[in-house]
Amino acid sequence: MKKIIVSAPGKLMLFGEHAVVYGHPCLVTAVNQRMYVRVEILDEEQFQLDAKDVKIKNYKKYLSQLGKGEIPDAAKFVEVAVKNFYEKFRLRNGIKVTTYSEFSFQIGFGSSSAITVCIIKALAELFNIKLSNKEFFDFSYRVVLDIQGKGSGFDIAAAIYGGTLYFQSGGKIIHPLAIHSLPLIVGYSGIKADTVSLINRVRDKFAKNNKRFQEVCAEIEIIVRRSRQEIERANWKIVGELMNRNQKLLSELGISTSKLDDMIAAAISHGAYGAKISGAGGGDCMIALASEDNIKSVERAITRAGGRIIPVETNAKGVKYEK
Ligand code: MEV
């Protein structure tokens, strides 16, 4: 029986979250914690899914029922990706999908996007369908929009291309930065954030003050452009200052929490060059930059403020086949 294993990296937003949803650029890096998907062809015309990390065991459907009826949240991205792919390329073979992850779906590393990208890569290979990177991006992004209606697609780009990217919504611009790694410290707040409700929260907060919202987004864009250059020059002290400036604007958007604020303040008061939320806010992770000498004390300070340090390497490889 033909089968294939594909993996894709998680991601961390570096700069530009929220503003990226409104057409401004952002910077994202792929991390070395990966999502794995195995797909095998079955004799019967069925879709089967095992995803034990998210408590899905023996989930089965006839292909004709894909996308119909009750779909558990944890199965949605896989099922809709398969449904869209099967409809577009008129496929009829049954498949069994098994997923496993090196990171929890709770921490905001983009497990849904990584899984979507893995599935599409695996199906394209199994059924010998050639997709350019752009087609691959568009197809995966469509799945995200079909399910959550909103989002820039930066996490899809990170899963496909890997590395560290300068990205504009919908994949209008996807430019890799010429770097090897970023000395990032990552602290998890212990709270799962819901991206769509946080996007909506920002929209509602500024419903009557669009002018200020535009100004905030324009300031974030300036920070993103400058950060891109300074990251490429490895000017970490300046990148840290830019993080602090970006964080101030994110606080104004109303998506920080007291826990994230405490973790960020603790990092800075223990010598970090800078620190900020990474992603939608409301929970998930914060990131900090520090010199080699200060890393340990910054990590300890984040932990004392109630965070959990997640060791990551940045600039990881994009989607790939596994042996
Ligand atoms: C969420 O991690 C980042 C947002 O900018 C949403 C998105 O870009 O899709 C809030």
Short mmCIF file of C-alpha atoms and ligand atoms in Angstrom, two decimals:
data_model
loop_
_atom_site.label_atom_id
_atom_site.label_comp_id
_atom_site.label_asym_id
_atom_site.label_seq_id
_atom_site.Cartn_x
_atom_site.Cartn_y
_atom_site.Cartn_z
CA MET A 1 0.00 0.00 0.00
CA LYS A 2 1.39 3.38 -0.98
CA LYS A 3 2.07 5.73 1.91
CA ILE A 4 3.97 8.92 2.63
CA ILE A 5 5.13 10.90 5.67
CA VAL A 6 5.46 14.68 5.54
CA SER A 7 6.46 17.18 8.22
CA ALA A 8 6.09 20.96 8.52
CA PRO A 9 7.41 23.43 11.09
CA GLY A 10 5.52 25.48 13.64
CA LYS A 11 5.97 29.25 13.61
CA LEU A 12 6.50 32.29 15.75
CA MET A 13 5.33 35.74 14.74
CA LEU A 14 8.23 38.17 15.24
CA PHE A 15 6.72 41.53 14.28
CA GLY A 16 3.54 42.89 12.73
CA GLU A 17 0.72 40.72 14.09
CA HIS A 18 -2.80 42.09 13.66
CA ALA A 19 -1.64 44.85 11.28
CA VAL A 20 -0.82 42.05 8.80
CA VAL A 21 -4.52 41.13 8.68
CA TYR A 22 -5.13 44.62 7.21
CA GLY A 23 -2.57 44.41 4.41
CA HIS A 24 0.58 45.48 6.25
CA PRO A 25 3.70 43.29 6.26
CA CYS A 26 4.90 41.07 9.12
CA LEU A 27 7.97 38.99 9.99
CA VAL A 28 7.59 35.32 10.91
CA THR A 29 10.10 32.59 11.66
CA ALA A 30 9.62 28.81 11.36
CA VAL A 31 10.60 26.84 14.47
CA ASN A 32 12.17 23.40 14.80
CA GLN A 33 9.13 21.87 16.53
CA ARG A 34 7.26 20.09 13.77
CA MET A 35 3.93 18.53 12.87
CA TYR A 36 3.99 15.11 11.12
CA VAL A 37 1.35 13.59 8.88
CA ARG A 38 1.30 10.09 7.40
CA VAL A 39 -1.11 9.40 4.56
CA GLU A 40 -1.75 5.95 3.10
CA ILE A 41 -4.07 4.84 0.33
CA LEU A 42 -6.88 2.46 1.34
CA ASP A 43 -8.85 -0.08 -0.71
CA GLU A 44 -12.23 1.15 0.55
CA GLU A 45 -13.60 4.61 -0.42
CA GLN A 46 -13.19 6.02 3.07
CA PHE A 47 -11.48 8.88 4.83
CA GLN A 48 -9.96 7.77 8.13
CA LEU A 49 -8.18 9.91 10.69
CA ASP A 50 -6.11 9.17 13.78
CA ALA A 51 -4.80 12.22 15.62
CA LYS A 52 -4.11 11.06 19.12
CA ASP A 53 -2.48 14.36 20.22
CA VAL A 54 -5.92 15.94 19.90
CA LYS A 55 -7.89 12.88 21.02
CA ILE A 56 -9.18 11.81 17.61
CA LYS A 57 -9.12 8.04 17.31
CA ASN A 58 -10.60 5.95 14.49
CA TYR A 59 -12.55 8.83 12.91
CA LYS A 60 -14.11 7.50 9.68
CA LYS A 61 -16.30 8.82 6.88
CA TYR A 62 -17.28 7.81 3.36
CA LEU A 63 -15.63 10.11 0.83
CA SER A 64 -19.08 11.28 -0.31
CA GLN A 65 -19.65 12.62 3.24
CA LEU A 66 -16.45 14.69 3.46
CA GLY A 67 -17.17 18.14 4.88
CA LYS A 68 -20.75 17.14 5.78
CA GLY A 69 -22.39 16.59 9.18
CA GLU A 70 -20.78 17.24 12.52
CA ILE A 71 -16.98 17.61 12.25
CA PRO A 72 -15.01 17.66 15.52
CA ASP A 73 -12.91 20.86 15.75
CA ALA A 74 -9.72 18.84 15.95
CA ALA A 75 -10.50 17.09 12.63
CA LYS A 76 -11.62 20.16 10.67
CA PHE A 77 -8.40 21.26 9.01
CA VAL A 78 -7.51 17.77 7.84
CA GLU A 79 -11.01 16.98 6.60
CA VAL A 80 -11.56 20.28 4.77
CA ALA A 81 -8.06 20.08 3.22
CA VAL A 82 -8.83 16.57 1.94
CA LYS A 83 -12.32 17.56 0.75
CA ASN A 84 -11.05 20.62 -1.19
CA PHE A 85 -8.20 18.64 -2.71
CA TYR A 86 -10.42 15.71 -3.70
CA GLU A 87 -13.01 18.01 -5.29
CA LYS A 88 -10.43 19.99 -7.25
CA PHE A 89 -8.54 16.97 -8.59
CA ARG A 90 -11.55 14.58 -8.74
CA LEU A 91 -9.91 11.90 -6.62
CA ARG A 92 -11.69 8.72 -5.50
CA ASN A 93 -9.17 6.71 -3.47
CA GLY A 94 -9.77 6.15 0.21
CA ILE A 95 -7.04 7.37 2.55
CA LYS A 96 -5.97 6.96 6.12
CA VAL A 97 -4.36 10.01 7.75
CA THR A 98 -2.34 9.82 10.96
CA THR A 99 -0.98 12.98 12.59
CA TYR A 100 1.46 13.54 15.42
CA SER A 101 3.06 16.67 16.73
CA GLU A 102 6.21 17.74 18.56
CA PHE A 103 4.31 20.64 20.11
CA SER A 104 0.94 21.12 21.77
CA PHE A 105 -1.85 22.71 19.73
CA GLN A 106 -2.40 24.92 22.80
CA ILE A 107 0.72 27.07 22.53
CA GLY A 108 0.00 28.99 19.34
CA PHE A 109 2.74 27.55 17.12
CA GLY A 110 0.26 27.14 14.27
CA SER A 111 -0.56 23.43 14.42
CA SER A 112 -3.64 23.79 12.18
CA SER A 113 -1.70 25.52 9.44
CA ALA A 114 1.21 23.11 9.66
CA ILE A 115 -1.16 20.15 9.44
CA THR A 116 -3.00 21.64 6.45
CA VAL A 117 0.28 22.15 4.62
CA CYS A 118 1.42 18.58 5.42
CA ILE A 119 -1.82 17.06 4.12
CA ILE A 120 -1.73 18.97 0.85
CA LYS A 121 1.93 18.15 0.26
CA ALA A 122 1.28 14.47 0.98
CA LEU A 123 -1.78 14.27 -1.29
CA ALA A 124 0.04 16.05 -4.13
CA GLU A 125 2.88 13.54 -3.89
CA LEU A 126 0.66 10.45 -3.49
CA PHE A 127 -1.47 11.34 -6.53
CA ASN A 128 1.36 12.80 -8.58
CA ILE A 129 -0.05 16.31 -8.84
CA LYS A 130 2.43 19.12 -9.45
CA LEU A 131 1.81 22.32 -7.47
CA SER A 132 4.02 25.41 -7.61
CA ASN A 133 4.83 26.95 -4.21
CA LYS A 134 2.32 29.72 -4.93
CA GLU A 135 -0.45 27.23 -5.85
CA PHE A 136 0.47 25.27 -2.77
CA PHE A 137 0.17 28.43 -0.64
CA ASP A 138 -3.15 29.48 -2.21
CA PHE A 139 -4.64 26.02 -1.77
CA SER A 140 -3.62 25.76 1.89
CA TYR A 141 -4.69 29.33 2.66
CA ARG A 142 -8.13 28.60 1.16
CA VAL A 143 -8.58 25.80 3.70
CA VAL A 144 -7.83 28.21 6.58
CA LEU A 145 -10.26 30.80 5.20
CA ASP A 146 -12.96 28.16 4.65
CA ILE A 147 -12.73 27.21 8.32
CA GLN A 148 -11.99 30.41 10.20
CA GLY A 149 -12.94 33.07 7.67
CA LYS A 150 -10.05 35.32 8.74
CA GLY A 151 -6.27 35.34 8.90
CA SER A 152 -3.35 36.58 6.87
CA GLY A 153 -1.87 33.17 5.98
CA PHE A 154 1.54 34.02 7.50
CA ASP A 155 1.53 30.70 9.36
CA ILE A 156 0.85 28.78 6.14
CA ALA A 157 3.78 30.58 4.48
CA ALA A 158 6.09 29.68 7.39
CA ALA A 159 5.02 26.01 7.20
CA ILE A 160 5.64 25.85 3.43
CA TYR A 161 8.75 27.96 2.96
CA GLY A 162 10.40 27.68 6.39
CA GLY A 163 13.19 30.10 7.33
CA THR A 164 12.33 33.63 8.39
CA LEU A 165 9.97 35.53 6.11
CA TYR A 166 8.86 39.04 5.31
CA PHE A 167 5.23 38.38 4.48
CA GLN A 168 2.23 40.29 3.23
CA SER A 169 -1.36 39.09 3.65
CA GLY A 170 -2.61 36.44 1.24
CA GLY A 171 0.98 35.73 0.20
CA LYS A 172 1.27 38.90 -1.91
CA ILE A 173 4.88 39.09 -0.77
CA ILE A 174 6.85 36.17 0.66
CA HIS A 175 10.54 37.10 0.96
CA PRO A 176 13.02 34.97 2.92
CA LEU A 177 15.47 36.88 5.13
CA ALA A 178 19.17 36.11 4.69
CA ILE A 179 19.87 34.87 8.23
CA HIS A 180 20.83 31.64 10.00
CA SER A 181 19.01 31.98 13.30
CA LEU A 182 17.64 34.39 15.87
CA PRO A 183 18.58 34.19 19.58
CA LEU A 184 14.96 34.08 20.79
CA ILE A 185 13.62 33.17 24.20
CA VAL A 186 10.04 31.92 24.13
CA GLY A 187 7.72 31.96 27.14
CA TYR A 188 4.31 30.28 27.11
CA SER A 189 1.62 32.00 29.19
CA GLY A 190 -0.37 28.84 29.84
CA ILE A 191 -3.49 30.21 28.18
CA LYS A 192 -4.78 29.15 24.77
CA ALA A 193 -5.66 32.14 22.58
CA ASP A 194 -8.40 32.17 19.98
CA THR A 195 -7.09 34.10 16.98
CA VAL A 196 -10.41 34.96 15.36
CA SER A 197 -11.97 36.36 18.53
CA LEU A 198 -8.85 38.47 19.12
CA ILE A 199 -8.99 39.83 15.56
CA ASN A 200 -12.64 40.69 16.23
CA ARG A 201 -11.78 42.27 19.55
CA VAL A 202 -9.34 44.66 17.82
CA ARG A 203 -11.91 45.45 15.14
CA ASP A 204 -14.59 46.25 17.76
CA LYS A 205 -12.27 48.32 19.91
CA PHE A 206 -11.45 50.61 16.98
CA ALA A 207 -14.88 50.55 15.32
CA LYS A 208 -15.33 54.23 16.19
CA ASN A 209 -11.73 55.30 15.79
CA ASN A 210 -10.54 54.02 12.47
CA LYS A 211 -8.13 56.94 12.12
CA ARG A 212 -6.10 55.88 15.18
CA PHE A 213 -6.23 52.26 14.02
CA GLN A 214 -4.72 53.25 10.68
CA GLU A 215 -2.00 55.22 12.48
CA VAL A 216 -1.15 52.26 14.72
CA CYS A 217 -0.94 49.92 11.71
CA ALA A 218 1.26 52.42 9.85
CA GLU A 219 3.60 52.64 12.85
CA ILE A 220 3.74 48.85 13.06
CA GLU A 221 4.63 48.71 9.36
CA ILE A 222 7.56 51.09 9.92
CA ILE A 223 8.77 48.85 12.76
CA VAL A 224 8.45 45.72 10.61
CA ARG A 225 10.46 47.24 7.74
CA ARG A 226 13.20 48.47 10.05
CA SER A 227 13.30 45.14 11.95
CA ARG A 228 13.79 43.25 8.71
CA GLN A 229 17.02 45.19 8.07
CA GLU A 230 18.26 45.01 11.64
CA ILE A 231 17.61 41.26 11.90
CA GLU A 232 19.62 40.73 8.71
CA ARG A 233 22.45 42.76 10.28
CA ALA A 234 22.10 40.80 13.57
CA ASN A 235 21.77 44.12 15.43
CA TRP A 236 19.97 42.46 18.32
CA LYS A 237 20.00 45.47 20.63
CA ILE A 238 18.10 47.54 18.06
CA VAL A 239 15.81 44.61 17.22
CA GLY A 240 15.00 44.42 20.96
CA GLU A 241 14.12 48.12 21.05
CA LEU A 242 11.87 47.61 18.04
CA MET A 243 10.16 44.74 19.87
CA ASN A 244 9.40 47.07 22.77
CA ARG A 245 7.95 49.66 20.39
CA ASN A 246 5.81 47.02 18.68
CA GLN A 247 4.62 45.76 22.06
CA LYS A 248 3.44 49.24 23.10
CA LEU A 249 1.28 49.37 19.98
CA LEU A 250 -0.06 45.85 20.60
CA SER A 251 -1.04 46.94 24.13
CA GLU A 252 -2.91 49.84 22.58
CA LEU A 253 -4.75 47.33 20.35
CA GLY A 254 -5.99 45.76 23.59
CA ILE A 255 -4.74 42.21 23.09
CA SER A 256 -2.17 41.91 25.87
CA THR A 257 -3.00 40.28 29.20
CA SER A 258 -1.64 40.97 32.69
CA LYS A 259 0.18 37.63 32.61
CA LEU A 260 1.87 38.43 29.28
CA ASP A 261 2.66 41.96 30.53
CA ASP A 262 4.29 40.49 33.66
CA MET A 263 6.37 38.04 31.63
CA ILE A 264 7.47 40.80 29.25
CA ALA A 265 8.31 43.22 32.09
CA ALA A 266 10.24 40.47 33.90
CA ALA A 267 12.30 39.72 30.77
CA ILE A 268 13.17 43.37 30.23
CA SER A 269 14.03 44.09 33.85
CA HIS A 270 16.44 41.12 33.80
CA GLY A 271 18.42 42.39 30.88
CA ALA A 272 16.51 41.39 27.71
CA TYR A 273 17.06 43.80 24.79
CA GLY A 274 13.33 43.68 24.24
CA ALA A 275 10.23 41.52 24.53
CA LYS A 276 6.75 41.32 23.09
CA ILE A 277 3.73 39.16 22.48
CA SER A 278 4.07 36.73 19.59
CA GLY A 279 0.83 36.20 17.65
CA ALA A 280 -2.76 37.07 18.38
CA GLY A 281 -2.27 37.92 22.08
CA GLY A 282 -4.79 37.06 24.79
CA GLY A 283 -2.50 34.16 25.79
CA ASP A 284 -0.12 31.88 23.84
CA CYS A 285 3.52 33.00 23.87
CA MET A 286 5.75 36.01 24.40
CA ILE A 287 9.22 36.31 22.92
CA ALA A 288 12.35 38.07 24.17
CA LEU A 289 15.79 38.79 22.78
CA ALA A 290 18.83 38.81 25.04
CA SER A 291 22.60 38.63 24.83
CA GLU A 292 24.23 35.27 25.49
CA ASP A 293 25.22 36.46 29.00
CA ASN A 294 21.66 37.31 29.99
CA ILE A 295 19.72 34.39 28.54
CA LYS A 296 19.63 32.33 31.75
CA SER A 297 18.54 35.21 34.00
CA VAL A 298 15.87 36.31 31.48
CA GLU A 299 14.55 32.74 31.31
CA ARG A 300 14.42 32.50 35.09
CA ALA A 301 12.60 35.84 35.32
CA ILE A 302 9.97 34.73 32.78
CA THR A 303 9.48 31.49 34.72
CA ARG A 304 9.08 33.37 38.02
CA ALA A 305 6.44 35.55 36.34
CA GLY A 306 4.47 32.36 35.69
CA GLY A 307 5.61 31.53 32.14
CA ARG A 308 6.97 28.25 30.80
CA ILE A 309 10.13 28.45 28.69
CA ILE A 310 9.80 26.60 25.37
CA PRO A 311 13.21 25.90 23.87
CA VAL A 312 13.12 26.47 20.11
CA GLU A 313 15.45 26.92 17.22
CA THR A 314 14.31 29.47 14.69
CA ASN A 315 14.68 29.61 10.90
CA ALA A 316 13.69 25.93 10.60
CA LYS A 317 13.21 24.05 7.31
CA GLY A 318 9.84 24.29 5.56
CA VAL A 319 7.59 21.35 4.67
CA LYS A 320 9.48 18.19 3.67
CA TYR A 321 9.13 14.45 3.08
CA GLU A 322 10.29 12.16 5.84
CA LYS A 323 11.82 8.74 5.36
C1 MEV B 1 -2.11 35.46 14.90
O1 MEV B 1 -1.08 34.59 15.27
C2 MEV B 1 -1.61 36.66 14.15
C3 MEV B 1 -2.70 37.55 13.57
O2 MEV B 1 -2.02 38.60 12.88
C4 MEV B 1 -3.63 36.79 12.65
C5 MEV B 1 -3.06 36.48 11.28
O3 MEV B 1 -2.14 37.15 10.80
O4 MEV B 1 -3.58 35.54 10.65
C6 MEV B 1 -3.51 38.17 14.69
#
